[in-house]
Tab-separated table of C-alpha atoms in Angstrom:
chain	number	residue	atom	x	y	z
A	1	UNK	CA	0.000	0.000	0.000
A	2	UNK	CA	1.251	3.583	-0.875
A	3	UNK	CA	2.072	5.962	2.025
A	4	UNK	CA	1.757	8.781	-0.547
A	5	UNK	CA	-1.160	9.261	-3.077
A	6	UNK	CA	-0.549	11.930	-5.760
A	7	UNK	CA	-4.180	12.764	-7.704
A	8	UNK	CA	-3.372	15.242	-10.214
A	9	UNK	CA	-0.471	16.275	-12.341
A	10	UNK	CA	2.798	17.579	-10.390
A	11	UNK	CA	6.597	17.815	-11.505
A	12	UNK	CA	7.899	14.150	-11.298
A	13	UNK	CA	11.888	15.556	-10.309
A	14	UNK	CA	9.956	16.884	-6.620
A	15	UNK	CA	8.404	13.188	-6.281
A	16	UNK	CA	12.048	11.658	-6.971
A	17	UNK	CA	14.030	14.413	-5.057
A	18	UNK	CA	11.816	15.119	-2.214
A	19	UNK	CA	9.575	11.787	-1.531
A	20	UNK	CA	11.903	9.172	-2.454
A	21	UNK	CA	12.309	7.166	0.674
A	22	UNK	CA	8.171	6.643	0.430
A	23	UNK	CA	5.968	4.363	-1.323
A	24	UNK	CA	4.104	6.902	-3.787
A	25	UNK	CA	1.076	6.363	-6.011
A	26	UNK	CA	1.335	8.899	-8.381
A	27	UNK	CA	-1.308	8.832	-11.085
A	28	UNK	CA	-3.118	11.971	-12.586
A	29	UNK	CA	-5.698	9.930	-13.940
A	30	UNK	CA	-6.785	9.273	-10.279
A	31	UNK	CA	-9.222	12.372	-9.523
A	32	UNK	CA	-11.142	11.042	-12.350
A	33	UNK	CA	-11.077	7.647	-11.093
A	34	UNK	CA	-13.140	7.922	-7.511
A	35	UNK	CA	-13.166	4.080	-7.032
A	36	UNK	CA	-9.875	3.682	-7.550
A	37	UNK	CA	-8.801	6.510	-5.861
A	38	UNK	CA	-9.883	5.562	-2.574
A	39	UNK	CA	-9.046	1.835	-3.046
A	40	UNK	CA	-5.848	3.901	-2.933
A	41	UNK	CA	-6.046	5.329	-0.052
A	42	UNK	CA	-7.130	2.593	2.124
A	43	UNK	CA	-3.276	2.603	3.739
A	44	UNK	CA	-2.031	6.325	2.227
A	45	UNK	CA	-0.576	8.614	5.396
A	46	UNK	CA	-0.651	11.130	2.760
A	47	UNK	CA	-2.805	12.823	0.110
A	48	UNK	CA	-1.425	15.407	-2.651
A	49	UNK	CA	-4.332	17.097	-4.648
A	50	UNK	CA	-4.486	20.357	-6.936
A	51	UNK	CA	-8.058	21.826	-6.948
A	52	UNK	CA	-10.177	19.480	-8.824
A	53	UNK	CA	-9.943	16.311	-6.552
A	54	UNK	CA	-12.851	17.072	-3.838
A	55	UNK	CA	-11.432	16.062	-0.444
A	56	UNK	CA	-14.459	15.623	1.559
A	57	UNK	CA	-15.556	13.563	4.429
A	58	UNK	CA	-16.167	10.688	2.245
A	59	UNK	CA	-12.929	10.643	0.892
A	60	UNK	CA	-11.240	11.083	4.263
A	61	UNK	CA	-13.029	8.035	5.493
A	62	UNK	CA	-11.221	5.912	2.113
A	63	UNK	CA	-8.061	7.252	4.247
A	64	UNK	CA	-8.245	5.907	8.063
A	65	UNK	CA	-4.299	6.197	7.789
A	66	UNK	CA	-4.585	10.087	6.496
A	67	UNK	CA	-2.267	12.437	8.200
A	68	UNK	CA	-1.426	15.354	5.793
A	69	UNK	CA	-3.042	16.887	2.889
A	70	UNK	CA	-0.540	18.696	0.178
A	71	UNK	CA	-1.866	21.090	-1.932
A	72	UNK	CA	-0.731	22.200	-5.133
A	73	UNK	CA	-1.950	25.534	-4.813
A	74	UNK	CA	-3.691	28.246	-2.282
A	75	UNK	CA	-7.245	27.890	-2.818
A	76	UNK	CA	-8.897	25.260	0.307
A	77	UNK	CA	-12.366	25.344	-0.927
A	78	UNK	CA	-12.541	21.928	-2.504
A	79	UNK	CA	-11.161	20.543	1.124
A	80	UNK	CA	-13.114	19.914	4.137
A	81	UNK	CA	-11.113	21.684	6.574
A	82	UNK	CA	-13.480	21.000	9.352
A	83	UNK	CA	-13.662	16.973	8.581
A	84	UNK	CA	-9.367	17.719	8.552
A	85	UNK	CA	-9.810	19.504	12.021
A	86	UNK	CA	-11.655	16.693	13.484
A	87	UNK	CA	-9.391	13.648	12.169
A	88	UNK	CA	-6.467	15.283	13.377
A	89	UNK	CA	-5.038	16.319	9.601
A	90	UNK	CA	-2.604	18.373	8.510
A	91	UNK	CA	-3.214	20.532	5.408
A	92	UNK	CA	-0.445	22.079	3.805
A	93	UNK	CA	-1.478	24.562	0.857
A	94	UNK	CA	1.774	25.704	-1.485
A	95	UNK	CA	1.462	29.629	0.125
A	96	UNK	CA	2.977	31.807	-2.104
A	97	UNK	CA	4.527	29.448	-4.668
A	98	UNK	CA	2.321	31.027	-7.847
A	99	UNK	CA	1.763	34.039	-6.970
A	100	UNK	CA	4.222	35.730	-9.480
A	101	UNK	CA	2.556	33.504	-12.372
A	102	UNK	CA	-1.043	34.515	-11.145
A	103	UNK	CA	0.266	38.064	-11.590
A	104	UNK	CA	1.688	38.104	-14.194
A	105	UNK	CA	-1.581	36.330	-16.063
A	106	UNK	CA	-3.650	39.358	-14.792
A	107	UNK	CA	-1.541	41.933	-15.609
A	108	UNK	CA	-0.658	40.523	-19.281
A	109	UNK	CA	-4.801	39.368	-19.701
A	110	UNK	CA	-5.434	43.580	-18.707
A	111	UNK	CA	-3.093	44.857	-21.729
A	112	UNK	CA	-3.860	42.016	-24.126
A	113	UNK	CA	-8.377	43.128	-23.211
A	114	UNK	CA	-7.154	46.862	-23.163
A	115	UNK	CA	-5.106	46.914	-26.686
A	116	UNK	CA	-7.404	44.225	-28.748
A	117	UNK	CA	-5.414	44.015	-31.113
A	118	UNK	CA	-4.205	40.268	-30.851
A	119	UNK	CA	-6.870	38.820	-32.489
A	120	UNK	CA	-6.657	40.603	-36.138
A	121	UNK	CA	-3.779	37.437	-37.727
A	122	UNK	CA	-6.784	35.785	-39.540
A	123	UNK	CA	-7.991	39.351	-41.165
A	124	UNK	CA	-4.233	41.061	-41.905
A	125	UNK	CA	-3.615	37.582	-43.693
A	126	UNK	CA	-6.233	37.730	-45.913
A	127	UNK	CA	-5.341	42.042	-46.805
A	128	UNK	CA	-8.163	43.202	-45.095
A	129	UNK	CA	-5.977	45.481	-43.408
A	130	UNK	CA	-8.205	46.346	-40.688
A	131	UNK	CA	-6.785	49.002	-38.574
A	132	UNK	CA	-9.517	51.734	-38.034
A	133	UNK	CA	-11.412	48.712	-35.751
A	134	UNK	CA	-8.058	48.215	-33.940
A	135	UNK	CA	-7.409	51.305	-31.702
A	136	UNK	CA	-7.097	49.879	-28.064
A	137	UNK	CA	-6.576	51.670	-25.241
A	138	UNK	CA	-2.818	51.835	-23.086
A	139	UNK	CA	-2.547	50.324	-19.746
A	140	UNK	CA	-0.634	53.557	-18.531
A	141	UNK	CA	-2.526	56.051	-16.103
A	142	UNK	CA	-5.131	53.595	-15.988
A	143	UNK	CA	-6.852	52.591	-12.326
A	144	UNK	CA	-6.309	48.906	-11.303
A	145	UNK	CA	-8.865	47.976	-8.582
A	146	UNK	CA	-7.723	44.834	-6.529
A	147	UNK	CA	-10.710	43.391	-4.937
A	148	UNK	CA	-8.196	41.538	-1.739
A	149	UNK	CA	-5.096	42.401	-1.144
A	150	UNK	CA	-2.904	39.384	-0.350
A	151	UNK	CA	0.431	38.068	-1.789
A	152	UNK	CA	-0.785	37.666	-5.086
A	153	UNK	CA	-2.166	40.507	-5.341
A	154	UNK	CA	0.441	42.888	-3.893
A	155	UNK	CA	2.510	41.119	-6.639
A	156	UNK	CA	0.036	42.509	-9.426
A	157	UNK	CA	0.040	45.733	-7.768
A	158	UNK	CA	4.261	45.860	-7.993
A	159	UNK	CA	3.467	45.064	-11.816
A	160	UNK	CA	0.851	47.443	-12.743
A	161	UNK	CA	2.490	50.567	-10.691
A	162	UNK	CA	5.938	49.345	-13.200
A	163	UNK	CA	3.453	50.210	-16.139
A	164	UNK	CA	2.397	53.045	-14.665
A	165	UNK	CA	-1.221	51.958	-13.584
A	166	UNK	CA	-2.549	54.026	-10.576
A	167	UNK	CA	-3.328	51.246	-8.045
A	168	UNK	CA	-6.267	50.839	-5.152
A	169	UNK	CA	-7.337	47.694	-3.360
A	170	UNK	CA	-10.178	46.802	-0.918
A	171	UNK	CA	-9.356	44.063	1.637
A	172	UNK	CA	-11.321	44.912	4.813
A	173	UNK	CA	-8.865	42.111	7.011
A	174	UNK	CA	-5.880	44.328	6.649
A	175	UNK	CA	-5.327	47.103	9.093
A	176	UNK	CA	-4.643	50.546	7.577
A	177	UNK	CA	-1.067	50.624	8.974
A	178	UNK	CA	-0.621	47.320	7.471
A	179	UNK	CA	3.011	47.482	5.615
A	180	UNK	CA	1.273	46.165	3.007
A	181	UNK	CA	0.202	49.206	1.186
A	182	UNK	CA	3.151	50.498	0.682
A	183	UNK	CA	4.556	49.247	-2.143
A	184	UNK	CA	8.031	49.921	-3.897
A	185	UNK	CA	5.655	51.431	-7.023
A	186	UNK	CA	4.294	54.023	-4.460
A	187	UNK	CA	1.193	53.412	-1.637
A	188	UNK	CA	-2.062	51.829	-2.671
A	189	UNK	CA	-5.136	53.314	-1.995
A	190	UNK	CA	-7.649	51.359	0.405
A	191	UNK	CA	-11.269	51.796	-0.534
A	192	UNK	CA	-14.520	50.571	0.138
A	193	UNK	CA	-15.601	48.146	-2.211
A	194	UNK	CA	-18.148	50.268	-3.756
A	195	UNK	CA	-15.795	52.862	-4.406
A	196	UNK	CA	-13.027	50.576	-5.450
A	197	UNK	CA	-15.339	49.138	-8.273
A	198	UNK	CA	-16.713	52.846	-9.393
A	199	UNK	CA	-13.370	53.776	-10.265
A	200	UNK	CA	-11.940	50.958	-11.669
A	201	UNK	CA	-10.630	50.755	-15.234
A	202	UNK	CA	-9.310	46.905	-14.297
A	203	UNK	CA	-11.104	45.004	-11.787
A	204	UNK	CA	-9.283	42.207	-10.843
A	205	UNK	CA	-10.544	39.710	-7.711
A	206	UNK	CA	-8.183	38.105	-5.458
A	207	UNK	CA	-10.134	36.765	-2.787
A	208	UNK	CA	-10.907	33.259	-1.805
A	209	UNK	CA	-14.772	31.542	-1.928
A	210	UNK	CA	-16.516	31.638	0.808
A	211	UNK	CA	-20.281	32.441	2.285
A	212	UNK	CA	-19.383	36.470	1.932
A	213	UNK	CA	-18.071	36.470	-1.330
A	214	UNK	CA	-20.081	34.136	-3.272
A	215	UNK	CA	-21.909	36.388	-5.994
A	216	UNK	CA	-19.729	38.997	-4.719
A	217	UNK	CA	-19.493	40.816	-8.374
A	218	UNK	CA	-23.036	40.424	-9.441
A	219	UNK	CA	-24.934	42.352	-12.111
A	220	UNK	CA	-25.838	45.624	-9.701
A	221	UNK	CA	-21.666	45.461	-8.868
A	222	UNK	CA	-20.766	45.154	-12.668
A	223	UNK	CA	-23.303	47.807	-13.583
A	224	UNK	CA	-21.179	50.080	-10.968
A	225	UNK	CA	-17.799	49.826	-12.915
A	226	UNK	CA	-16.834	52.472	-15.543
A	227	UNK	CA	-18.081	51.893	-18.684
A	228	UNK	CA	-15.676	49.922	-20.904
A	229	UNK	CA	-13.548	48.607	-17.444
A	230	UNK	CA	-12.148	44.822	-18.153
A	231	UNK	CA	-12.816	42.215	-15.187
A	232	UNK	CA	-10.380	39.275	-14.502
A	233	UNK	CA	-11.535	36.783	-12.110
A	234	UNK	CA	-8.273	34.552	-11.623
A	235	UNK	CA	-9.601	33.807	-8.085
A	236	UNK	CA	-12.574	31.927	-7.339
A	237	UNK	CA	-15.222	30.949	-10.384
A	238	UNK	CA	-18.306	31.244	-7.683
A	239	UNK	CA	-17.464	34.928	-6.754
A	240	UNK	CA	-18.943	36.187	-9.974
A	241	UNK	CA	-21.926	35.976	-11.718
A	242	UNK	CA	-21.327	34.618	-14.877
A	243	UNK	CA	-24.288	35.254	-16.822
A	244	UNK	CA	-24.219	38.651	-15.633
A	245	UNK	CA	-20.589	39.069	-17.253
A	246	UNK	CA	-21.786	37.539	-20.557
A	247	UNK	CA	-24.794	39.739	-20.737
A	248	UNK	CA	-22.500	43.030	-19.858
A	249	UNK	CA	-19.987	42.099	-22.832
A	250	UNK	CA	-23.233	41.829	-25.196
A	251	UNK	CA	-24.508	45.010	-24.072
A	252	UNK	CA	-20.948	46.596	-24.684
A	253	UNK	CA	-20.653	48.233	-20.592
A	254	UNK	CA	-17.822	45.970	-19.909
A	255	UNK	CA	-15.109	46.423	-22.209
A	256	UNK	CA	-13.599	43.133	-21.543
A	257	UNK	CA	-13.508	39.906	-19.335
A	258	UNK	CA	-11.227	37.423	-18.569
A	259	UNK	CA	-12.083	34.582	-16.546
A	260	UNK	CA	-9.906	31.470	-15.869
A	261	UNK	CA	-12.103	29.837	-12.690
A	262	UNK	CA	-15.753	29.647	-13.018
A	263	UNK	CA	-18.929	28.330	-10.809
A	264	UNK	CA	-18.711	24.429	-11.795
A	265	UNK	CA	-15.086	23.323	-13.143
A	266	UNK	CA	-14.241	21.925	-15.588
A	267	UNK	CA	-16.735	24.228	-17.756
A	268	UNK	CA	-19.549	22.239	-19.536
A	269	UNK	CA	-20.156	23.169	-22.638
A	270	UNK	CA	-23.885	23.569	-21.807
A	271	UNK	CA	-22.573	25.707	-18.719
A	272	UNK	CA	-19.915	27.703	-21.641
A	273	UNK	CA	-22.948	28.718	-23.864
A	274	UNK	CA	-23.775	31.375	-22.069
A	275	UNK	CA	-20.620	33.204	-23.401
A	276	UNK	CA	-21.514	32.573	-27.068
A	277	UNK	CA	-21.057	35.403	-29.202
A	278	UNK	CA	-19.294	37.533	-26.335
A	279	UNK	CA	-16.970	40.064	-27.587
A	280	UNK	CA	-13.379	40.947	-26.201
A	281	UNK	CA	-13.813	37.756	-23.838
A	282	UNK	CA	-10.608	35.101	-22.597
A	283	UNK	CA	-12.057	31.953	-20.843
A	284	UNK	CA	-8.943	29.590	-19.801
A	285	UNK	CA	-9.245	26.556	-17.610
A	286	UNK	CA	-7.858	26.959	-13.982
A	287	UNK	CA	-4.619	28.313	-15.475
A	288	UNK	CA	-3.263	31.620	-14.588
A	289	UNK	CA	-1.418	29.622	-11.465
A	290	UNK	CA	0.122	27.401	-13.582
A	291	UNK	CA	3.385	27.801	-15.519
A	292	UNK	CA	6.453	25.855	-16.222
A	293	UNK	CA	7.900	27.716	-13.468
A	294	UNK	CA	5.559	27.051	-11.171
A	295	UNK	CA	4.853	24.004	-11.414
A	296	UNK	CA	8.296	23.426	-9.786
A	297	UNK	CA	8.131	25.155	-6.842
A	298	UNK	CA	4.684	24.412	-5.718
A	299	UNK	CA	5.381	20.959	-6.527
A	300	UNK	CA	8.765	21.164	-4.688
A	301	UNK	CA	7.738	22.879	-1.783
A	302	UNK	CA	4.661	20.562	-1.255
A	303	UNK	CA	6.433	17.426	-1.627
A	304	UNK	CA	8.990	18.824	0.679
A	305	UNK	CA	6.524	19.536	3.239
A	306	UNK	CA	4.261	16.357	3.117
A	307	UNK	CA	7.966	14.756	3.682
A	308	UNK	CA	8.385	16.527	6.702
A	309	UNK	CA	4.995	16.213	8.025
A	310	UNK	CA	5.511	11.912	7.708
């Protein structure tokens, strides 16, 4: 019996280097596999999952052995913390280990909605030539609103201020002399949320999912940004309404949306249809976390950890 199960994809040099003097069952396949999965775990000490594998009570009970929980990421919501609590496990999350890719995915997804100018290789190839269509707008002088203000989102701020963005955030857990807001690009303004979102030119949502933030940026909320302000939602897919995004591209008061975590993942495509026909819109699954990069150190620091924890 394995003392380590791995259930979704992680860099294999951290499971040689860092968990080598275990017995690991390391199959991606296994979070679509439930039965096997937790024929698996009937002797595991140890359980490493990224977001889709849904570690609830059930689950836990497959694992009578369970000690520690690795996560390859930051977001807990698909893992029973309470049913952890109570059993006596540990659950490690890989703090801080993608926040520079999640950054850099909102700050490069902001330019990329602003400019719109990416998508014109099909029409210049034929000679169509189609410039007048093309005028986007510069990220420079323009207000980034950071709904939470937490490591990944202090990183985005560091970003945007480098491109000259004016910066303000809302996070009503950190104290105004929190160090926090001042950052080497110059202090960011803390607003109310209301405010925050009136101003914004880029809305972007760092914040995790929970019973206050579910439907958090809901149709009244999107109707309160500027006209033609982008939202990116590389955070949680249940803090927005995603209807009410689709039906503010078609009615042309957002000027752009991004969203790489939605309500129920993976997407259905019955669930994707309501962004048919949505202009200046990126959907991406789950990935603004995940790069090459990455993929190393949350894998290496998780690995690292669970070997501890054993």
């Amino acid at each position: 019996m394995p003392d380590v199960v791995i259930t979704e994809f992680m860099d294999e040099d951290a499971i040689r280097d860092s968990l080598s003097g275990f017995d690991v069952a390391y199959d991606p396949t296994l979070v679509d596999r439930p039965d096997d999965l937790r024929a698996a775990l009937s002797g595991a000490r140890a359980l490493i999952v990224r977001n889709r594998t849904k570690v609830n009570a059930a689950l836990l009970a497959a694992g009578p052995a369970l000690r520690v929980v690795g996560r390859l990421g930051v977001g807990l919501d698909n893992i029973d913390q309470p049913a952890c609590q109570a059993r006596g496990i540990t659950v490690i999350p890989a703090t801080g280990a993608n926040d520079v890719s999640v950054a850099e995915y909102v700050v490069a997804t902001a330019m990329l909605l602003l400019r719109g100018a990416y998508g014109a290789t099909a029409d210049v190839a034929a000679g169509t030539w189609p410039r007048g269509r093309l005028m986007g707008r510069e990220i420079a002088g323009k207000r980034l609103g950071l709904v939470g203000f937490g490591s990944i989102a202090r990183e985005t701020a560091q970003r945007a201020a480098a491109l000259g963005m004016r910066v303000s955030a809302h996070d009503p857990f950190l104290p105004a002399d929190h160090p926090a807001w001042a950052q080497p690009g110059g202090r960011v303004a803390s607003l109310p949320l209301h405010d925050l979102v009136a101003e914004a030119d880029v809305l972007s949502l760092h914040v995790p999912l929970t019973d206050a933030t579910r439907g958090l940026i809901d149709a009244r909320m999107i109707a309160r940004l500027p006209k033609g302000a982008i939202l990116i939602n590389a955070a949680r897919g249940g803090v927005v309404d995603e209807p009410a995004v689709a039906q503010a591209l078609r009615e042309g008061h957002l000027g752009g949306a991004a969203l790489d975590v939605f309500d129920a993942e993976p997407l259905s495509a019955e669930a994707g249809a309501v962004f048919a026909d949505c202009p200046n819109l990126i959907l991406t699954p789950h990935i603004a976390g995940v790069t090459v990069e990455s993929n190393v150190r949350v894998s290496r620091m998780i690995a690292k950890a669970v070997a501890e924890a054993l």
